[in-house]
Coordinates of C-alpha atoms in Angstrom, one line a residue:
Chain U
M1073 CA -4.0 -28.9 38.5
G1074 CA -1.6 -27.6 36.0
F1075 CA -3.6 -27.5 32.8
G1076 CA -4.8 -24.0 32.8
F1077 CA -5.5 -23.5 29.2
D1078 CA -9.2 -23.6 29.3
E1079 CA -12.1 -22.4 27.3
I1080 CA -13.0 -18.8 27.5
H1081 CA -16.3 -18.3 26.0
G1082 CA -18.8 -16.6 28.1
R1083 CA -16.2 -14.4 29.6
P1084 CA -17.0 -10.8 29.0
E1085 CA -13.9 -9.0 27.9
T1086 CA -14.1 -5.4 28.6
D1087 CA -10.5 -4.4 28.3
S1088 CA -10.0 -3.7 24.6
S1089 CA -6.3 -4.0 24.5
S1090 CA -6.0 -7.7 23.9
F1091 CA -6.5 -9.5 20.7
T1092 CA -8.9 -11.9 22.2
A1093 CA -11.1 -9.0 23.2
L1094 CA -11.0 -7.8 19.6
L1095 CA -12.7 -11.0 18.5
E1096 CA -15.6 -10.5 20.9
L1097 CA -16.3 -6.9 20.3
P1098 CA -19.2 -5.9 18.2
P1099 CA -18.2 -5.2 14.6
P1100 CA -17.8 -1.4 14.3
Q1101 CA -15.7 -1.1 17.4
A1102 CA -13.6 -4.0 16.4
V1103 CA -12.9 -2.5 13.0
E1104 CA -12.4 0.9 14.5
L1105 CA -9.8 -0.6 16.8
L1106 CA -8.2 -2.2 13.9
I1107 CA -8.0 1.0 12.1
K1108 CA -6.9 3.0 15.0
E1109 CA -3.9 0.9 15.9
D1110 CA -1.6 -0.3 13.3
F1111 CA -3.2 -3.6 12.7
P1112 CA -1.7 -6.1 13.2
A1113 CA 1.7 -4.6 13.7
K1114 CA 1.9 -4.5 17.4
P1115 CA 1.3 -7.5 19.6
M1116 CA -1.0 -6.2 22.3
P1117 CA -0.2 -6.9 25.9
P1118 CA -2.9 -9.2 27.4
P1119 CA -4.6 -8.2 30.6
I1120 CA -3.1 -9.8 33.7
F1121 CA -5.9 -11.5 35.6
P1122 CA -5.8 -11.6 39.4
S1123 CA -5.0 -15.3 39.4
N1124 CA -2.9 -17.6 41.3
I1125 CA 0.7 -17.2 40.0
A1126 CA 1.6 -20.6 41.3
L1127 CA -1.2 -22.1 39.2
I1128 CA 0.2 -20.3 36.2
D1129 CA 3.7 -21.7 36.9
R1130 CA 2.4 -25.2 37.1
A1131 CA 0.2 -24.8 34.1
S1132 CA 3.2 -23.5 32.1
K1133 CA 5.2 -26.5 32.9
F1134 CA 2.5 -28.9 31.7
S1135 CA 2.1 -27.3 28.3
I1136 CA 2.1 -29.8 25.6
Y1137 CA 4.7 -28.4 23.3
A1138 CA 7.0 -26.9 25.9
S1139 CA 10.6 -27.3 24.9
P1140 CA 13.2 -28.7 27.2
D1141 CA 14.6 -25.3 27.5
N1142 CA 12.5 -24.4 30.4
S1143 CA 12.9 -21.0 32.0
P1144 CA 12.5 -18.6 29.0
D1145 CA 9.5 -20.5 27.8
S1146 CA 7.8 -20.5 31.1
T1147 CA 8.2 -16.8 31.5
A1148 CA 6.9 -16.3 28.0
I1149 CA 3.9 -18.6 28.6
L1150 CA 3.0 -16.6 31.7
P1151 CA 1.3 -13.8 29.8
A1152 CA -0.7 -16.2 27.7
S1153 CA -1.9 -18.4 30.5
S1154 CA -2.7 -15.5 32.7
S1155 CA -5.6 -14.7 30.4
M1156 CA -7.2 -18.0 31.1
K1157 CA -9.9 -18.5 33.4
L1158 CA -8.1 -20.3 36.1
D1159 CA -11.0 -21.0 38.3
L1160 CA -12.0 -23.6 35.8
V1161 CA -8.8 -25.4 36.5
K1162 CA -10.1 -26.6 39.7
Q1163 CA -12.9 -28.4 38.0
E1164 CA -10.4 -30.4 36.0
P1165 CA -10.8 -34.1 36.5
L1166 CA -7.1 -34.2 35.6
E1167 CA -6.3 -32.7 38.9
S1168 CA -6.1 -35.9 40.6
D1169 CA -4.1 -37.5 37.8
S1170 CA -1.5 -34.8 37.7
H1171 CA -1.3 -34.1 41.4
P1172 CA 1.4 -36.7 42.1
N1173 CA 3.3 -35.4 39.1
S1174 CA 2.8 -31.8 39.8
S1175 CA 3.8 -31.8 43.4
S1176 CA 7.4 -32.5 42.7
P1177 CA 8.0 -30.1 39.8
A1178 CA 5.9 -27.4 41.3
V1179 CA 7.9 -27.4 44.4
S1180 CA 11.2 -28.0 42.9
N1181 CA 13.0 -25.5 40.8
Q1182 CA 12.0 -24.9 37.3
S1183 CA 14.9 -26.6 35.5
S1184 CA 13.4 -30.1 35.4
K1185 CA 14.9 -32.9 33.4
S1186 CA 13.7 -33.3 29.9
G1187 CA 12.9 -36.9 30.4
K1188 CA 10.5 -36.3 33.2
R1189 CA 9.0 -33.5 31.2
K1190 CA 8.2 -35.7 28.3
E1191 CA 6.6 -38.3 30.5
R1192 CA 4.4 -35.6 31.9
E1193 CA 3.6 -34.4 28.5
K1194 CA 2.6 -37.9 27.5
K1195 CA 0.3 -38.1 30.4
A1196 CA -1.1 -34.8 29.5
K1197 CA -1.9 -36.0 26.0
E1198 CA -3.6 -39.1 27.2
S1199 CA -5.7 -37.3 29.7
N1200 CA -6.7 -34.8 27.0
K1201 CA -8.9 -37.4 25.6
K1202 CA -10.8 -37.6 28.8
S1203 CA -11.0 -33.8 29.0
Q1204 CA -14.4 -32.3 28.7
K1205 CA -13.2 -28.8 28.0
V1206 CA -13.0 -27.2 24.6
A1207 CA -9.7 -26.3 23.2
A1208 CA -8.3 -23.0 24.2
N1209 CA -8.7 -21.3 20.8
E1210 CA -8.2 -17.8 22.1
A1211 CA -5.1 -18.8 23.9
S1212 CA -3.6 -20.4 20.9
E1213 CA -4.4 -17.3 18.9
L1214 CA -2.8 -15.0 21.4
S1215 CA 0.2 -17.2 22.0
G1216 CA 0.5 -17.9 18.3
E1217 CA 1.4 -14.3 17.8
K1218 CA 3.9 -14.1 20.6
L1219 CA 5.3 -17.5 21.3
P1220 CA 6.8 -20.2 19.1
Y1221 CA 4.4 -22.9 20.4
V1222 CA 0.7 -23.1 20.3
H1223 CA -1.0 -24.5 23.3
V1224 CA -4.2 -26.3 22.3
R1225 CA -6.1 -28.9 24.0
A1226 CA -7.7 -31.7 22.0
R1227 CA -11.4 -32.1 22.2
R1228 CA -13.1 -35.2 23.5
G1229 CA -12.8 -38.1 21.1
Q1230 CA -10.5 -36.4 18.6
A1231 CA -7.0 -37.2 17.5
T1232 CA -4.3 -35.7 19.5
D1233 CA -1.3 -36.0 17.2
S1234 CA 0.5 -32.8 16.7
H1235 CA -0.5 -32.5 13.0
S1236 CA -4.2 -32.4 13.6
L1237 CA -3.8 -30.2 16.6
A1238 CA -1.9 -27.7 14.6
E1239 CA -4.3 -27.9 11.8
R1240 CA -7.2 -27.3 14.2
A1241 CA -5.5 -24.3 15.7
R1242 CA -4.9 -22.9 12.2
R1243 CA -8.5 -23.6 11.2
E1244 CA -9.7 -21.8 14.3
K1245 CA -7.6 -18.8 13.6
I1246 CA -9.1 -18.6 10.2
N1247 CA -12.6 -19.0 11.5
A1248 CA -12.2 -16.3 14.0
R1249 CA -10.9 -13.9 11.4
M1250 CA -13.6 -14.8 9.0
K1251 CA -16.1 -13.9 11.7
L1252 CA -14.6 -10.4 11.9
L1253 CA -14.8 -10.1 8.2
Q1254 CA -18.4 -11.2 8.2
E1255 CA -19.2 -8.4 10.6
L1256 CA -17.4 -5.9 8.5
V1257 CA -19.1 -6.7 5.2
P1258 CA -22.7 -5.7 5.4
G1259 CA -25.2 -8.5 5.0
C1260 CA -22.8 -11.3 5.8
N1261 CA -24.1 -12.0 9.2
K1262 CA -27.0 -14.1 8.1
I1263 CA -25.1 -16.2 5.6
S1264 CA -23.7 -19.4 6.8
G1265 CA -21.0 -21.3 5.0
T1266 CA -17.5 -20.1 4.2
A1267 CA -18.0 -20.2 0.4
M1268 CA -21.0 -17.8 0.5
V1269 CA -19.4 -15.5 2.9
L1270 CA -16.3 -15.4 0.7
D1271 CA -18.6 -14.6 -2.2
E1272 CA -20.0 -11.6 -0.4
I1273 CA -16.6 -10.4 0.6
I1274 CA -15.4 -10.7 -3.0
N1275 CA -18.4 -8.8 -4.2
H1276 CA -17.8 -6.1 -1.7
V1277 CA -14.2 -5.6 -2.5
Q1278 CA -15.0 -5.5 -6.2
A1279 CA -17.7 -3.0 -5.6
L1280 CA -15.4 -0.7 -3.6
Q1281 CA -12.7 -0.9 -6.2
R1282 CA -15.2 0.0 -8.9
Q1283 CA -16.5 2.9 -6.9
V1284 CA -13.0 4.3 -6.6
E1285 CA -12.7 4.2 -10.4
F1286 CA -16.1 5.8 -11.0
L1287 CA -15.4 8.5 -8.4
S1288 CA -12.0 9.3 -9.9
M1289 CA -13.5 9.6 -13.3
R1290 CA -16.2 11.8 -12.0
L1291 CA -13.7 14.0 -10.3
A1292 CA -11.7 14.2 -13.5
A1293 CA -14.7 15.2 -15.4
V1294 CA -15.7 18.0 -13.1
N1295 CA -12.8 20.3 -13.4
P1296 CA -10.2 21.3 -15.9
R1297 CA -7.6 21.6 -13.3
I1298 CA -6.3 18.7 -11.4
D1299 CA -5.8 20.3 -8.0
F1300 CA -9.3 20.7 -8.6
N1301 CA -12.1 22.1 -6.8
L1302 CA -10.9 22.7 -3.3
D1303 CA -10.5 26.3 -3.7
A1304 CA -13.8 26.6 -5.4
V1305 CA -15.4 24.2 -2.9
F1306 CA -14.2 26.1 0.0
A1307 CA -15.1 29.4 -1.4
A1308 CA -18.6 28.4 -2.4
E1309 CA -19.5 26.4 0.6
S1310 CA -21.5 28.3 3.1
G1311 CA -20.7 26.4 6.2
S1312 CA -21.2 28.0 9.5
S1313 CA -17.9 27.0 11.2
I1314 CA -14.4 26.9 9.9
D1315 CA -12.4 23.9 10.8
N1316 CA -9.3 25.7 11.7
S1317 CA -7.3 22.8 12.6
Y1318 CA -8.0 21.2 9.3
L1319 CA -7.5 24.3 7.2
G1320 CA -4.3 25.0 9.0
M1321 CA -2.8 21.9 7.3
F1322 CA -2.8 23.6 3.9
D1323 CA -0.8 26.6 2.9
P1324 CA -3.4 29.4 2.5
S1325 CA -1.5 30.8 -0.5
I1326 CA -2.8 27.9 -2.5
W1327 CA -6.2 29.5 -2.6
P1328 CA -6.0 33.0 -4.0
E1329 CA -9.7 33.2 -4.1
G1330 CA -10.2 35.1 -0.9
Q1331 CA -12.1 33.8 2.0
I1332 CA -12.4 30.3 2.8
N1333 CA -15.7 29.7 4.4
G1334 CA -15.9 26.1 3.9
S1335 CA -16.2 23.7 6.7
R1336 CA -14.6 20.4 6.3
Q1337 CA -16.0 19.3 9.6
N1338 CA -19.5 19.0 8.2
L1339 CA -18.4 16.5 5.7
Y1340 CA -16.4 14.5 8.2
Q1341 CA -18.7 14.1 11.1
Q1342 CA -20.3 11.0 9.7
P1343 CA -19.0 8.0 11.4
L1344 CA -17.2 5.5 9.3
H1345 CA -20.0 3.8 7.5
F1346 CA -19.7 0.2 6.7
D1347 CA -22.9 0.2 4.8
G1348 CA -21.1 0.5 1.5
L1349 CA -23.7 -1.6 -0.2
H1350 CA -26.4 1.0 0.4
Q1351 CA -24.5 3.9 -0.9
P1352 CA -23.1 2.5 -4.1
S1353 CA -26.4 2.3 -5.8
W1354 CA -26.9 6.0 -5.0
G1355 CA -23.4 6.8 -5.9
R1356 CA -23.6 5.1 -9.2
E1357 CA -26.8 6.8 -10.2
D1358 CA -25.1 10.0 -9.6
D1359 CA -22.3 9.0 -11.8
T1360 CA -24.4 8.3 -14.8
S1361 CA -26.5 11.4 -14.5
N1362 CA -23.6 13.6 -13.7
F1363 CA -21.4 12.7 -16.5
I1364 CA -23.1 15.3 -18.6
S1365 CA -24.0 17.9 -16.1
P1366 CA -20.6 18.6 -14.6
E1367 CA -19.2 19.3 -18.0
D1368 CA -21.6 22.2 -18.7
S1369 CA -20.6 23.6 -15.4
L1370 CA -17.2 24.1 -16.7
L1371 CA -18.5 27.1 -18.6
S1372 CA -19.3 28.9 -15.4
Y1373 CA -16.0 28.0 -13.9
D1374 CA -14.1 31.2 -13.3
S1375 CA -10.9 31.6 -15.1
P1376 CA -8.2 30.1 -13.0
P1377 CA -5.6 32.4 -11.6
N1378 CA -2.9 30.4 -13.3
S1379 CA -2.8 31.8 -16.8
A1380 CA -0.8 28.8 -18.1
E1381 CA -4.0 26.8 -17.9
N1382 CA -6.0 29.1 -20.1
G1383 CA -5.5 26.9 -23.2
A1384 CA -6.9 23.9 -21.4
V1385 CA -9.7 25.9 -20.1
K1386 CA -10.8 27.2 -23.4
R1387 CA -10.7 23.7 -24.9
R1388 CA -12.8 22.4 -22.0
A1389 CA -15.2 25.3 -22.4
R1390 CA -15.8 24.4 -26.0
V1391 CA -16.4 20.8 -25.0
S1392 CA -18.8 21.9 -22.3
Q1393 CA -20.7 24.1 -24.7
V1394 CA -21.5 21.1 -26.8
A1395 CA -22.3 19.1 -23.7
R1396 CA -24.7 21.7 -22.4
F1397 CA -26.4 21.7 -25.7
V1398 CA -26.9 18.0 -25.5
Y1399 CA -27.9 18.2 -21.9
T1400 CA -30.6 20.7 -22.5
G1401 CA -31.8 18.6 -25.3
Y1402 CA -32.4 15.8 -22.8
N1403 CA -34.6 18.0 -20.7
Chain K
M652 CA -21.6 2.4 23.4
K653 CA -22.1 5.9 22.4
A654 CA -18.7 6.9 23.6
R655 CA -17.2 4.1 21.5
M656 CA -19.1 5.2 18.4
Q657 CA -17.8 8.7 18.9
N658 CA -14.3 7.4 19.3
S659 CA -14.7 5.4 16.1
S660 CA -16.0 8.4 14.3
S661 CA -13.2 10.6 15.5
S662 CA -10.5 8.1 14.5
A663 CA -12.2 7.6 11.2
A664 CA -12.3 11.3 10.7
L665 CA -8.6 11.5 11.5
L666 CA -7.9 8.8 8.9
K667 CA -10.0 10.6 6.4
Q668 CA -8.2 13.9 7.0
E669 CA -4.8 12.2 6.7
F670 CA -5.8 10.6 3.5
L671 CA -7.2 13.8 2.1
K672 CA -4.1 15.7 3.0
K673 CA -1.8 13.3 1.3
W674 CA -4.1 13.0 -1.7
I675 CA -4.1 16.7 -2.2
N676 CA -0.4 16.9 -1.8
G677 CA 0.0 14.4 -4.6
L678 CA -2.4 16.2 -6.8
Q679 CA -0.5 19.4 -6.4
T680 CA 2.4 17.9 -8.3
Y681 CA 0.2 18.2 -11.4
T682 CA -0.5 21.8 -11.2
N683 CA 2.7 22.8 -12.9
T684 CA 2.4 20.6 -15.9
K685 CA 2.0 22.8 -19.0
K686 CA 0.7 20.1 -21.3
E687 CA -3.0 19.6 -21.6
M688 CA -4.3 16.5 -19.9
T689 CA -7.1 14.5 -21.4
I690 CA -9.9 13.3 -19.2
L691 CA -8.3 9.9 -19.0
D692 CA -5.0 11.3 -17.9
R693 CA -6.7 13.3 -15.2
K694 CA -8.6 10.3 -14.0
N695 CA -5.4 8.2 -13.9
A696 CA -3.6 10.9 -12.0
I697 CA -6.4 11.3 -9.5
K698 CA -6.6 7.6 -9.0
L699 CA -2.9 7.2 -8.7
S700 CA -2.6 9.9 -6.0
A701 CA -5.5 8.4 -4.2
D702 CA -4.0 5.0 -4.2
I703 CA -0.6 6.1 -3.0
A704 CA -2.3 8.3 -0.3
I705 CA -4.4 5.5 1.1
A706 CA -1.5 3.1 1.0
S707 CA 0.7 5.5 2.9
T708 CA -1.9 6.1 5.7
R709 CA -1.1 2.5 6.7
N710 CA 2.5 3.4 7.1
F711 CA 3.4 0.3 5.1
S712 CA 2.8 -2.0 8.0
T713 CA 0.4 -4.1 5.9
N714 CA 1.2 -6.3 3.0
W715 CA -1.3 -4.8 0.7
S716 CA 0.0 -1.3 1.1
R717 CA 3.5 -2.5 0.3
A718 CA 2.2 -4.4 -2.7
V719 CA 0.4 -1.2 -3.9
M720 CA 3.6 0.8 -3.7
A721 CA 5.6 -1.9 -5.4
D722 CA 3.1 -1.9 -8.3
V723 CA 3.2 1.8 -8.5
S724 CA 6.9 2.0 -8.7
K725 CA 7.0 -0.7 -11.4
N726 CA 5.4 1.7 -13.9
V727 CA 8.4 3.5 -15.1
D728 CA 6.5 6.7 -15.3
G729 CA 8.2 9.9 -14.2
S730 CA 5.0 11.5 -12.9
S731 CA 4.3 8.6 -10.5
K732 CA 7.8 9.0 -9.0
I733 CA 7.2 12.6 -8.4
V734 CA 3.9 12.0 -6.8
T735 CA 5.3 9.4 -4.6
E736 CA 8.1 11.6 -3.5
K737 CA 5.7 14.4 -2.8
I738 CA 3.5 12.3 -0.6
L739 CA 6.0 10.3 1.2
G740 CA 9.2 12.2 1.3
R741 CA 12.6 11.1 0.3
K742 CA 13.3 8.6 3.0
E743 CA 10.4 6.4 2.3
T744 CA 11.1 6.0 -1.3
C745 CA 13.8 3.6 -0.3
I746 CA 11.2 1.6 1.6
I747 CA 9.4 1.2 -1.7
K748 CA 12.5 -0.1 -3.4
C749 CA 13.0 -2.6 -0.6
S750 CA 9.4 -3.7 -0.8
K751 CA 9.8 -4.2 -4.5
N752 CA 12.6 -6.6 -3.9
I753 CA 10.6 -8.4 -1.2
M754 CA 7.7 -8.8 -3.7
R755 CA 10.0 -10.2 -6.3
K756 CA 11.6 -12.7 -4.0
S757 CA 8.3 -13.9 -2.6
R758 CA 6.9 -14.2 -6.1
L759 CA 9.7 -16.6 -7.0
L760 CA 9.1 -18.6 -3.9
A761 CA 5.4 -18.8 -4.6
H762 CA 6.1 -20.1 -8.1
R763 CA 8.3 -22.9 -6.7
R764 CA 5.6 -23.7 -4.1
R765 CA 2.9 -23.9 -6.7
A766 CA 5.0 -26.2 -8.9
I767 CA 5.6 -28.6 -6.1
R768 CA 1.9 -28.7 -5.3
R769 CA 1.0 -29.5 -8.8
T770 CA 3.2 -32.5 -8.9
I771 CA 1.3 -34.1 -6.0
G772 CA -1.6 -36.0 -7.6
R773 CA -5.1 -34.8 -7.3
T774 CA -7.7 -37.1 -5.8
S775 CA -11.2 -37.2 -7.4
V776 CA -13.3 -37.6 -4.3
K777 CA -16.9 -36.5 -4.8
A778 CA -17.8 -36.1 -1.2
A779 CA -19.8 -33.1 -0.3
S780 CA -17.1 -31.8 2.0
A781 CA -14.7 -32.1 -0.9
I782 CA -16.9 -30.1 -3.2
A783 CA -17.4 -27.4 -0.5
K784 CA -13.6 -27.3 0.0
E785 CA -13.2 -26.9 -3.8
L786 CA -15.6 -24.0 -3.8
V787 CA -13.9 -22.3 -0.9
K788 CA -10.5 -22.7 -2.7
K789 CA -11.9 -21.2 -5.8
R790 CA -13.1 -18.2 -4.0
T791 CA -9.9 -17.8 -2.1
R792 CA -8.1 -17.7 -5.4
V793 CA -10.3 -15.0 -6.6
L794 CA -9.8 -13.0 -3.4
K795 CA -6.1 -13.4 -3.8
R796 CA -6.3 -11.8 -7.2
L797 CA -8.4 -8.9 -5.9
V798 CA -6.4 -7.9 -2.9
P799 CA -3.1 -6.3 -3.9
G800 CA -0.2 -8.5 -3.0
G801 CA -2.5 -11.4 -2.1
K802 CA -0.8 -14.0 -4.3
Q803 CA 2.0 -14.4 -1.9
M804 CA 0.0 -14.7 1.3
N805 CA -1.2 -17.7 3.1
E806 CA -4.9 -17.9 4.0
I807 CA -4.6 -16.5 7.5
C808 CA -2.7 -13.4 6.3
L809 CA -5.0 -13.1 3.4
I810 CA -8.1 -12.7 5.6
K811 CA -6.3 -10.2 7.8
E812 CA -5.2 -8.2 4.9
T813 CA -8.6 -8.2 3.3
L814 CA -10.0 -6.8 6.5
D815 CA -7.6 -4.0 6.5
Y816 CA -8.0 -3.4 2.8
I817 CA -11.8 -3.2 2.9
A818 CA -11.6 -0.6 5.7
S819 CA -9.1 1.5 3.8
L820 CA -11.1 1.3 0.6
Q821 CA -14.1 2.4 2.5
V822 CA -12.2 5.5 3.7
Q823 CA -11.0 6.2 0.3
V824 CA -14.5 6.0 -1.3
D825 CA -16.0 8.1 1.4
V826 CA -13.6 10.9 1.0
M827 CA -13.7 10.9 -2.7
R828 CA -17.4 10.9 -2.8
N829 CA -17.6 13.8 -0.4
I830 CA -15.3 15.8 -2.5
A831 CA -17.1 14.9 -5.7
N832 CA -20.5 15.8 -4.2
A833 CA -19.2 19.1 -2.8
A834 CA -17.7 19.9 -6.2
D835 CA -20.9 19.1 -7.9
H836 CA -22.9 21.2 -5.5
Q837 CA -20.6 24.1 -6.0
C838 CA -20.7 23.8 -9.8
L839 CA -24.5 23.4 -9.9
D840 CA -24.9 26.4 -7.6
S841 CA -22.7 28.5 -9.8
T842 CA -24.6 27.4 -12.9
E843 CA -27.8 28.4 -11.3
R844 CA -26.4 31.7 -10.4
S845 CA -25.2 32.3 -13.9
L846 CA -28.5 31.3 -15.4
L847 CA -30.4 33.7 -13.3

């Protein structure tokens, strides 16, 4: 009866507040959830299933690594085990085995003797070999974040010593997270094998870091002033709506250039794209072609209100004159 | 499904706005410098502000953001301190000092751990699984070098941090690209107008 930590796969998890649900969500939502909440700062409360609390009690007592200190652990185990599919418990062939054991502790109060507990644990371990259920990976993940002990069931025909069990739990944690990563990085879904997936991930991270460098160089080249183009951007942009909430963040005195017509909203209505691999090629082309063109635009940049910058502007203007000459030569 | 996509886009938009706001705040510290900045100086300033901004959007709950701030505060450059203060505020600069100490201590521990591991002998098994494991280990080492603060993390944390780091990098790149495009459009428009 008591071994309630059963496999979960096939259970559609709609409540998105649990970490286990996170793993089953399709990628963009999963990452969005990660971004939205401070990942992984808060341990998320698991959903309490409408299951038999008595079963949960018994299940908690039969956990493999339960300490002799009973009561705090059993209450802590409650949330973890509540997320298990307890209707599978009834199919357990171990029921009959553990019934004679379970009847006494289930009925009696929770403070059982440690000797009896160890005996029960040994029986649990032996019967694990006969178990046909897959180890409760999700449970171990969830409980691994909240509880000191990991509750894992050994698979059929596999070693049950604590070392290999712990290692398997660890491996499963890693695999679950790798799956999330795979979904985040574009093009990784079809690749099988950890080494290849890691290759793709490394490439993606390197590409993103390089893009940041290019873009900051590009922005540095565009304008003589470092608090660069926002005023010009907003003045020149002929957007229809003004994002008041956004513009309200900035002190309007920063932009002495009159009306701010720009709409930030237009730029930000794209959803968070994870197709970074498609965009970089486009972005990089822009970089190479724009290295020359932004500089000749400096000529047309209106004199900044801050007169202290005039020296810098004049120097840039001279540079840009040369650049424009070269550029027109290209055309 | 659509509602979720909208949710994700709105939260992504919020993140982007937050990043942009902090980034601009940091850049404003440079407006008052009288000296002329070369293009490299400007690029470094832009990149520095962007990095600090994106790290602070995580509120330093992740390892990589703390590592970024520790690296930044290592450079004994007056301007970086000013930028940090501008973006974060006085209180949080203490957090950065704490994170520096944490990084230093964990680095010492990591050294000791690595030394111990090396003394254990290496077996030269040529099984396919061993080769695969070796490959995975190599890649993990590379990834540890890439992700800031990755050297002191175990594998599980490394993958978690990579996940977060990739998402934040994506936000950073998107915002920077949008601004760069807008600036270019504006400049090109004005050149066209001046030519006409």
